Each structure stands twice: as C-alpha cells, then as structure tokens.
mmCIF file of C-alpha atoms in Angstrom:
data_model
loop_
_atom_site.group_PDB
_atom_site.id
_atom_site.type_symbol
_atom_site.label_atom_id
_atom_site.label_comp_id
_atom_site.label_asym_id
_atom_site.label_seq_id
_atom_site.Cartn_x
_atom_site.Cartn_y
_atom_site.Cartn_z
ATOM 1 C CA UNK A 1 -25.113 18.214 7.711
ATOM 2 C CA UNK A 2 -23.278 16.335 4.939
ATOM 3 C CA UNK A 3 -20.451 18.883 4.904
ATOM 4 C CA UNK A 4 -20.155 18.787 8.694
ATOM 5 C CA UNK A 5 -19.765 15.003 8.700
ATOM 6 C CA UNK A 6 -17.222 15.219 5.878
ATOM 7 C CA UNK A 7 -15.236 17.816 7.830
ATOM 8 C CA UNK A 8 -14.980 15.607 10.918
ATOM 9 C CA UNK A 9 -14.074 12.552 8.821
ATOM 10 C CA UNK A 10 -11.306 14.557 7.135
ATOM 11 C CA UNK A 11 -10.160 15.930 10.499
ATOM 12 C CA UNK A 12 -9.650 12.378 11.790
ATOM 13 C CA UNK A 13 -7.464 11.589 8.765
ATOM 14 C CA UNK A 14 -5.641 14.934 8.728
ATOM 15 C CA UNK A 15 -2.674 13.982 10.979
ATOM 16 C CA UNK A 16 -1.873 10.986 8.741
ATOM 17 C CA UNK A 17 -2.270 12.932 5.517
ATOM 18 C CA UNK A 18 -0.236 15.868 6.840
ATOM 19 C CA UNK A 19 2.537 13.438 7.770
ATOM 20 C CA UNK A 20 2.441 12.006 4.244
ATOM 21 C CA UNK A 21 2.561 15.466 2.700
ATOM 22 C CA UNK A 22 5.542 16.464 4.822
ATOM 23 C CA UNK A 23 7.269 13.179 4.069
ATOM 24 C CA UNK A 24 6.737 13.814 0.374
ATOM 25 C CA UNK A 25 8.317 17.276 0.347
ATOM 26 C CA UNK A 26 11.625 17.280 -1.449
ATOM 27 C CA UNK A 27 13.130 19.737 1.017
ATOM 28 C CA UNK A 28 12.303 17.648 4.064
ATOM 29 C CA UNK A 29 15.332 16.110 5.801
ATOM 30 C CA UNK A 30 15.345 12.319 5.823
ATOM 31 C CA UNK A 31 18.005 10.142 7.368
ATOM 32 C CA UNK A 32 16.929 7.206 5.214
ATOM 33 C CA UNK A 33 16.745 8.890 1.813
ATOM 34 C CA UNK A 34 14.065 7.835 -0.677
ATOM 35 C CA UNK A 35 14.983 10.814 -2.830
ATOM 36 C CA UNK A 36 13.578 10.327 -6.338
ATOM 37 C CA UNK A 37 13.811 12.358 -9.528
ATOM 38 C CA UNK A 38 10.683 12.827 -11.643
ATOM 39 C CA UNK A 39 11.788 10.043 -13.980
ATOM 40 C CA UNK A 40 12.507 7.692 -11.065
ATOM 41 C CA UNK A 41 9.116 8.503 -9.520
ATOM 42 C CA UNK A 42 7.383 7.625 -12.785
ATOM 43 C CA UNK A 43 9.395 4.385 -13.031
ATOM 44 C CA UNK A 44 8.354 3.369 -9.504
ATOM 45 C CA UNK A 45 4.702 4.066 -10.318
ATOM 46 C CA UNK A 46 4.891 1.994 -13.489
ATOM 47 C CA UNK A 47 6.497 -0.923 -11.658
ATOM 48 C CA UNK A 48 3.887 -0.879 -8.895
ATOM 49 C CA UNK A 49 1.058 -0.703 -11.451
ATOM 50 C CA UNK A 50 2.618 -3.678 -13.228
ATOM 51 C CA UNK A 51 2.944 -5.595 -9.953
ATOM 52 C CA UNK A 52 -0.602 -4.928 -8.761
ATOM 53 C CA UNK A 53 -2.537 -4.837 -12.021
ATOM 54 C CA UNK A 54 -0.330 -6.200 -14.806
ATOM 55 C CA UNK A 55 -0.780 -2.613 -16.082
ATOM 56 C CA UNK A 56 -4.424 -3.394 -16.977
ATOM 57 C CA UNK A 57 -6.950 -0.539 -16.859
ATOM 58 C CA UNK A 58 -9.825 -2.733 -15.642
ATOM 59 C CA UNK A 59 -7.812 -3.798 -12.607
ATOM 60 C CA UNK A 60 -7.739 -0.222 -11.263
ATOM 61 C CA UNK A 61 -11.057 -1.009 -9.543
ATOM 62 C CA UNK A 62 -11.011 -4.651 -8.528
ATOM 63 C CA UNK A 63 -12.359 -7.038 -5.888
ATOM 64 C CA UNK A 64 -10.232 -10.135 -5.269
ATOM 65 C CA UNK A 65 -11.881 -13.451 -4.499
ATOM 66 C CA UNK A 66 -11.626 -14.281 -0.822
ATOM 67 C CA UNK A 67 -11.475 -10.629 0.315
ATOM 68 C CA UNK A 68 -14.144 -8.517 2.007
ATOM 69 C CA UNK A 69 -13.152 -5.260 0.300
ATOM 70 C CA UNK A 70 -12.228 -3.854 -3.115
ATOM 71 C CA UNK A 71 -8.715 -2.720 -4.059
ATOM 72 C CA UNK A 72 -8.269 0.457 -6.074
ATOM 73 C CA UNK A 73 -5.674 2.360 -8.058
ATOM 74 C CA UNK A 74 -2.144 1.540 -9.129
ATOM 75 C CA UNK A 75 -1.297 0.529 -5.551
ATOM 76 C CA UNK A 76 -4.494 -1.478 -4.955
ATOM 77 C CA UNK A 77 -5.423 0.688 -2.005
ATOM 78 C CA UNK A 78 -7.842 -1.040 0.379
ATOM 79 C CA UNK A 79 -11.345 0.433 0.723
ATOM 80 C CA UNK A 80 -13.716 -1.075 3.287
ATOM 81 C CA UNK A 81 -17.489 -1.163 2.765
ATOM 82 C CA UNK A 82 -19.512 0.308 5.603
ATOM 83 C CA UNK A 83 -19.574 -2.092 8.566
ATOM 84 C CA UNK A 84 -16.443 -3.992 7.471
ATOM 85 C CA UNK A 85 -13.445 -3.653 9.769
ATOM 86 C CA UNK A 86 -10.723 -6.189 9.025
ATOM 87 C CA UNK A 87 -7.145 -6.480 10.251
ATOM 88 C CA UNK A 88 -5.549 -4.804 7.234
ATOM 89 C CA UNK A 89 -4.753 -1.081 7.224
ATOM 90 C CA UNK A 90 -7.214 0.799 4.994
ATOM 91 C CA UNK A 91 -5.509 3.220 2.594
ATOM 92 C CA UNK A 92 -7.949 4.477 -0.050
ATOM 93 C CA UNK A 93 -9.648 7.118 2.159
ATOM 94 C CA UNK A 94 -6.196 8.493 3.056
ATOM 95 C CA UNK A 95 -5.353 8.692 -0.661
ATOM 96 C CA UNK A 96 -8.543 10.683 -1.295
ATOM 97 C CA UNK A 97 -7.712 13.071 1.560
ATOM 98 C CA UNK A 98 -4.187 13.444 0.144
ATOM 99 C CA UNK A 99 -5.722 14.313 -3.236
ATOM 100 C CA UNK A 100 -8.100 16.842 -1.696
ATOM 101 C CA UNK A 101 -5.190 18.652 -0.075
ATOM 102 C CA UNK A 102 -3.552 18.772 -3.507
ATOM 103 C CA UNK A 103 -6.792 20.219 -4.992
ATOM 104 C CA UNK A 104 -7.416 17.211 -7.240
ATOM 105 C CA UNK A 105 -10.929 17.273 -8.681
ATOM 106 C CA UNK A 106 -12.793 14.108 -7.696
ATOM 107 C CA UNK A 107 -15.710 12.455 -9.500
ATOM 108 C CA UNK A 108 -18.855 14.121 -8.168
ATOM 109 C CA UNK A 109 -20.358 11.009 -6.597
ATOM 110 C CA UNK A 110 -17.074 10.193 -4.845
ATOM 111 C CA UNK A 111 -16.675 13.746 -3.562
ATOM 112 C CA UNK A 112 -20.175 13.635 -2.063
ATOM 113 C CA UNK A 113 -19.860 10.125 -0.603
ATOM 114 C CA UNK A 114 -20.582 10.029 3.114
ATOM 115 C CA UNK A 115 -19.421 8.006 4.891
ATOM 116 C CA UNK A 116 -16.234 7.450 2.847
ATOM 117 C CA UNK A 117 -16.940 3.731 2.542
ATOM 118 C CA UNK A 118 -16.979 1.510 -0.523
ATOM 119 C CA UNK A 119 -20.507 1.699 -1.980
ATOM 120 C CA UNK A 120 -20.735 -2.067 -2.587
ATOM 121 C CA UNK A 121 -21.578 -4.293 0.362
ATOM 122 C CA UNK A 122 -19.819 -7.399 -0.958
ATOM 123 C CA UNK A 123 -18.074 -8.847 -4.006
ATOM 124 C CA UNK A 124 -21.284 -10.106 -5.602
ATOM 125 C CA UNK A 125 -22.796 -6.632 -5.487
ATOM 126 C CA UNK A 126 -19.597 -5.145 -6.936
ATOM 127 C CA UNK A 127 -19.485 -7.681 -9.772
ATOM 128 C CA UNK A 128 -23.082 -6.817 -10.664
ATOM 129 C CA UNK A 129 -22.115 -3.123 -10.850
ATOM 130 C CA UNK A 130 -18.679 -3.521 -12.449
ATOM 131 C CA UNK A 131 -19.732 -2.020 -15.776
ATOM 132 C CA UNK A 132 -21.847 0.751 -14.267
ATOM 133 C CA UNK A 133 -21.210 4.451 -14.926
ATOM 134 C CA UNK A 134 -20.028 4.786 -11.332
ATOM 135 C CA UNK A 135 -17.300 2.167 -11.625
ATOM 136 C CA UNK A 136 -16.279 3.319 -15.108
ATOM 137 C CA UNK A 137 -15.882 6.902 -13.878
ATOM 138 C CA UNK A 138 -13.793 5.689 -10.964
ATOM 139 C CA UNK A 139 -11.500 3.687 -13.268
ATOM 140 C CA UNK A 140 -11.030 6.683 -15.557
ATOM 141 C CA UNK A 141 -10.258 8.932 -12.599
ATOM 142 C CA UNK A 142 -7.660 6.497 -11.269
ATOM 143 C CA UNK A 143 -6.160 6.083 -14.744
ATOM 144 C CA UNK A 144 -5.735 9.864 -14.992
ATOM 145 C CA UNK A 145 -4.104 10.282 -11.569
ATOM 146 C CA UNK A 146 -1.192 7.815 -11.703
ATOM 147 C CA UNK A 147 1.322 10.514 -10.795
ATOM 148 C CA UNK A 148 -0.313 11.657 -7.567
ATOM 149 C CA UNK A 149 -1.034 8.059 -6.555
ATOM 150 C CA UNK A 150 2.699 7.390 -6.917
ATOM 151 C CA UNK A 151 3.469 10.480 -4.812
ATOM 152 C CA UNK A 152 1.141 9.122 -2.129
ATOM 153 C CA UNK A 153 2.816 5.702 -2.203
ATOM 154 C CA UNK A 154 6.296 7.205 -1.907
ATOM 155 C CA UNK A 155 5.249 9.624 0.830
ATOM 156 C CA UNK A 156 3.647 6.769 2.747
ATOM 157 C CA UNK A 157 6.833 4.716 2.472
ATOM 158 C CA UNK A 158 9.026 7.659 3.466
ATOM 159 C CA UNK A 159 6.864 8.342 6.517
ATOM 160 C CA UNK A 160 7.032 4.652 7.457
ATOM 161 C CA UNK A 161 10.801 4.323 7.699
ATOM 162 C CA UNK A 162 11.358 6.101 10.989
ATOM 163 C CA UNK A 163 8.258 4.534 12.534
ATOM 164 C CA UNK A 164 9.408 1.030 11.631
ATOM 165 C CA UNK A 165 12.830 1.559 13.214
ATOM 166 C CA UNK A 166 11.355 3.210 16.315
ATOM 167 C CA UNK A 167 8.988 0.268 16.832
ATOM 168 C CA UNK A 168 11.858 -2.235 17.043
ATOM 169 C CA UNK A 169 13.418 -3.173 20.385
ATOM 170 C CA UNK A 170 16.094 -0.577 21.292
ATOM 171 C CA UNK A 171 18.891 -3.134 21.012
ATOM 172 C CA UNK A 172 17.952 -3.769 17.338
ATOM 173 C CA UNK A 173 17.376 -0.229 16.145
ATOM 174 C CA UNK A 174 20.892 0.698 15.046
ATOM 175 C CA UNK A 175 21.325 -2.557 13.125
ATOM 176 C CA UNK A 176 17.956 -2.171 11.388
ATOM 177 C CA UNK A 177 18.724 1.447 10.529
ATOM 178 C CA UNK A 178 21.975 0.352 8.904
ATOM 179 C CA UNK A 179 20.152 -2.289 6.870
ATOM 180 C CA UNK A 180 17.572 0.219 5.737
ATOM 181 C CA UNK A 181 20.193 2.806 4.845
ATOM 182 C CA UNK A 182 22.104 0.261 2.753
ATOM 183 C CA UNK A 183 18.888 -0.565 0.895
ATOM 184 C CA UNK A 184 17.887 2.960 -0.059
ATOM 185 C CA UNK A 185 21.340 3.843 -1.351
ATOM 186 C CA UNK A 186 20.547 2.021 -4.617
ATOM 187 C CA UNK A 187 17.634 2.481 -7.075
ATOM 188 C CA UNK A 188 16.585 -1.163 -6.756
ATOM 189 C CA UNK A 189 16.606 -1.057 -2.980
ATOM 190 C CA UNK A 190 14.660 2.196 -2.892
ATOM 191 C CA UNK A 191 12.027 0.685 -5.181
ATOM 192 C CA UNK A 192 11.873 -2.498 -3.063
ATOM 193 C CA UNK A 193 11.200 -0.553 0.145
ATOM 194 C CA UNK A 194 8.554 1.664 -1.472
ATOM 195 C CA UNK A 195 6.797 -1.260 -3.124
ATOM 196 C CA UNK A 196 6.883 -3.482 -0.051
ATOM 197 C CA UNK A 197 5.354 -0.834 2.232
ATOM 198 C CA UNK A 198 2.563 -0.332 -0.305
ATOM 199 C CA UNK A 199 2.229 -4.096 -0.786
ATOM 200 C CA UNK A 200 2.329 -5.388 2.798
ATOM 201 C CA UNK A 201 2.574 -2.359 5.045
ATOM 202 C CA UNK A 202 4.860 -1.262 7.834
ATOM 203 C CA UNK A 203 4.336 -4.257 10.099
ATOM 204 C CA UNK A 204 3.396 -2.053 13.063
ATOM 205 C CA UNK A 205 -0.325 -2.668 13.494
ATOM 206 C CA UNK A 206 -1.070 -5.179 16.242
ATOM 207 C CA UNK A 207 -4.060 -6.318 14.188
ATOM 208 C CA UNK A 208 -1.919 -7.272 11.189
ATOM 209 C CA UNK A 209 -0.729 -10.486 12.801
ATOM 210 C CA UNK A 210 -1.295 -14.216 12.363
ATOM 211 C CA UNK A 211 -0.291 -16.273 15.392
ATOM 212 C CA UNK A 212 1.313 -13.117 16.765
ATOM 213 C CA UNK A 213 3.634 -12.692 13.757
ATOM 214 C CA UNK A 214 3.542 -9.751 11.353
ATOM 215 C CA UNK A 215 4.596 -9.491 7.711
ATOM 216 C CA UNK A 216 5.448 -5.842 7.089
ATOM 217 C CA UNK A 217 8.611 -3.824 6.514
ATOM 218 C CA UNK A 218 9.742 -4.136 10.133
ATOM 219 C CA UNK A 219 9.568 -7.930 10.104
ATOM 220 C CA UNK A 220 11.507 -8.113 6.817
ATOM 221 C CA UNK A 221 14.267 -5.852 8.147
ATOM 222 C CA UNK A 222 14.494 -8.060 11.251
ATOM 223 C CA UNK A 223 14.683 -11.201 9.092
ATOM 224 C CA UNK A 224 17.532 -9.929 6.895
ATOM 225 C CA UNK A 225 20.798 -11.841 7.206
ATOM 226 C CA UNK A 226 24.131 -10.597 5.887
ATOM 227 C CA UNK A 227 25.594 -14.100 5.675
ATOM 228 C CA UNK A 228 27.336 -15.004 2.448
ATOM 229 C CA UNK A 229 28.284 -11.467 1.493
ATOM 230 C CA UNK A 230 24.953 -10.774 -0.196
ATOM 231 C CA UNK A 231 23.917 -7.255 -1.132
ATOM 232 C CA UNK A 232 21.304 -5.518 1.001
ATOM 233 C CA UNK A 233 18.774 -5.920 -1.812
ATOM 234 C CA UNK A 234 19.393 -9.678 -2.062
ATOM 235 C CA UNK A 235 19.019 -9.976 1.715
ATOM 236 C CA UNK A 236 15.769 -7.998 1.615
ATOM 237 C CA UNK A 237 14.336 -10.113 -1.204
ATOM 238 C CA UNK A 238 15.127 -13.391 0.564
ATOM 239 C CA UNK A 239 13.947 -12.122 3.957
ATOM 240 C CA UNK A 240 10.651 -10.977 2.430
ATOM 241 C CA UNK A 241 10.143 -14.449 0.949
ATOM 242 C CA UNK A 242 10.605 -16.008 4.404
ATOM 243 C CA UNK A 243 8.219 -13.520 6.037
ATOM 244 C CA UNK A 244 5.493 -13.918 3.414
ATOM 245 C CA UNK A 245 5.767 -17.706 3.410
ATOM 246 C CA UNK A 246 5.407 -17.676 7.187
ATOM 247 C CA UNK A 247 2.336 -15.463 6.890
ATOM 248 C CA UNK A 248 0.707 -17.784 4.352
ATOM 249 C CA UNK A 249 1.307 -20.838 6.535
ATOM 250 C CA UNK A 250 -0.009 -19.038 9.631
ATOM 251 C CA UNK A 251 -3.181 -17.962 7.824
ATOM 252 C CA UNK A 252 -6.441 -19.762 8.473
ATOM 253 C CA UNK A 253 -7.640 -19.249 4.914
ATOM 254 C CA UNK A 254 -5.880 -21.742 2.598
ATOM 255 C CA UNK A 255 -6.234 -19.297 -0.309
ATOM 256 C CA UNK A 256 -3.156 -17.504 1.033
ATOM 257 C CA UNK A 257 -0.979 -20.616 0.676
ATOM 258 C CA UNK A 258 -2.412 -22.085 -2.484
ATOM 259 C CA UNK A 259 -3.314 -19.021 -4.541
ATOM 260 C CA UNK A 260 -1.734 -15.820 -3.214
ATOM 261 C CA UNK A 261 1.724 -16.922 -2.028
ATOM 262 C CA UNK A 262 3.085 -17.894 -5.472
ATOM 263 C CA UNK A 263 2.137 -14.455 -6.786
ATOM 264 C CA UNK A 264 3.708 -12.728 -3.784
ATOM 265 C CA UNK A 265 6.985 -14.617 -4.255
ATOM 266 C CA UNK A 266 6.974 -13.831 -7.957
ATOM 267 C CA UNK A 267 6.533 -10.143 -7.154
ATOM 268 C CA UNK A 268 9.650 -10.194 -4.988
ATOM 269 C CA UNK A 269 11.684 -11.169 -8.047
ATOM 270 C CA UNK A 270 11.151 -7.626 -9.352
ATOM 271 C CA UNK A 271 13.265 -6.378 -6.419
ATOM 272 C CA UNK A 272 16.441 -6.061 -8.463
ATOM 273 C CA UNK A 273 18.611 -3.230 -9.673
ATOM 274 C CA UNK A 274 17.397 -1.791 -12.994
ATOM 275 C CA UNK A 275 19.376 -2.868 -15.998
ATOM 276 C CA UNK A 276 21.683 -0.140 -17.241
#
C-alpha cells in the first residue's frame, strides 16, 4: 500500500518535474537563454548557497522564526508539515522527485516517507530534534548533492520564463520579453533571474499575494524602468527592491518589515556582474 500511495503522489508531481527536466536539457531550445557552462552552474550554486545559508552546513536544514515550515538545501526549498497549506509554493517535494528521476539515492527514511511531508509538526518540535540522526543524515545528504540542487534551481528558473511572460497582459508581453532577454544576455543578469525565481518565485500563483499584489519574477519585470540609461541588471535590482518593499509593507506580520526586508534588500546587492 505504501508503494501505491508513493506512486500516485509522484504521478501528481510528474508533469512539473518533467517540465523541469526538459527545461534543464542543454539541447532544448529556449528563446530566453539561461545557457550555463559547468563552471557557471557551480558558481550560481555557490552564490545561492551563500545567499540562503551564508554557506553554513547547519543551515541546510533550517526552520526560520515566524514560519510554519522548514527550509532545506542550498535553495532553502519549502517543505510543509502534514496539514499545513500556506500561500507559498512548496518546492522540496518537487526537488526529491527530480532527484528520483535522476536516480539519486535518498536517505532510507526519506525514501520511505509517506506522505512526503515534513516530519516535524512545528518549529518547537524541529528544534528538539535538530541534532537527531534523522536531521544529521538529511544535512549530509543535502551537502553531498549541491550540484543536482543547482540543476533543479536552474531548470525551475528556465521553465518559469515563458510562463511569466505568458501570464502578463498581451499588451505587455513583448516589452517584458525584451527586458528578460536583455537580462539573460549577461552572466550577472542570468544569475539574478535564476536566484530571484528560487528566492521569491514566478509571481504567478494567485495565493502568493498580499492586498492583491505579488512579488515574483513577473512583478519585477513589470516594475522595471529604463529611465536614466541604466543597464537591464540595474533596472532589475531596483525594481526588485520596490517589489519586495511593497510586499513587506502589505504583510500583516511585522516580521517581514522589521526583520526580513533588510536581508532581502541586501541580497539584491549581489545582483551584479562578476568581477573579471
């Protein structure tokens, strides 16, 4: 019965994971680029790990104060406990399905987990178990799979580009496509798009809204302004700051304004071209 339930859970995720796998194939056509060499892929993964975890091993399995779910891996992928269903798009189960299709060997307890829900009901329970064998094995597994986590992040971003443009009003689509194309023509812009999609999503889910306003890739592209002759990357960085500040001020929980927003804005400062 366990294997039957796991099959149907995987089947529900399969269209998403298949899309990510196709988006990650180097021979797939893509109007918006995101073509990365092996060295560039590793660089992106290192930057995201630095952004999310300050490159600290312990942070690979973490539960932020004020959140109802843990965040895992170099991209801090969201994993909901059973019975928790918040507005944010869950990503850890999709990562695990992506790994299974790539024949990655999972820790035994994680492979057998059913349902695929975080095994801690709340932050207090997680903190009590943080030094358990289960959590230690999960940290080690995530430390050993940086490369495939980066592949997942890039594939997710690549799959998001067309969806974000298609979700915009028809009159805006050509302009947004041009902005996106200008971004991904440089290493810094490519990194910014990949990181932002992992960080704050596509901006397409109707649930990821405060006061009707989203904060994902689509909203940042719409906010970009070419005034002043700025580069596309400068425009993106400044537009993202506006969008994230708006989100924090629309949020009911003051932790977003007082605690999280400064860190978000600091993260945006990494959206620059690499030094030669």
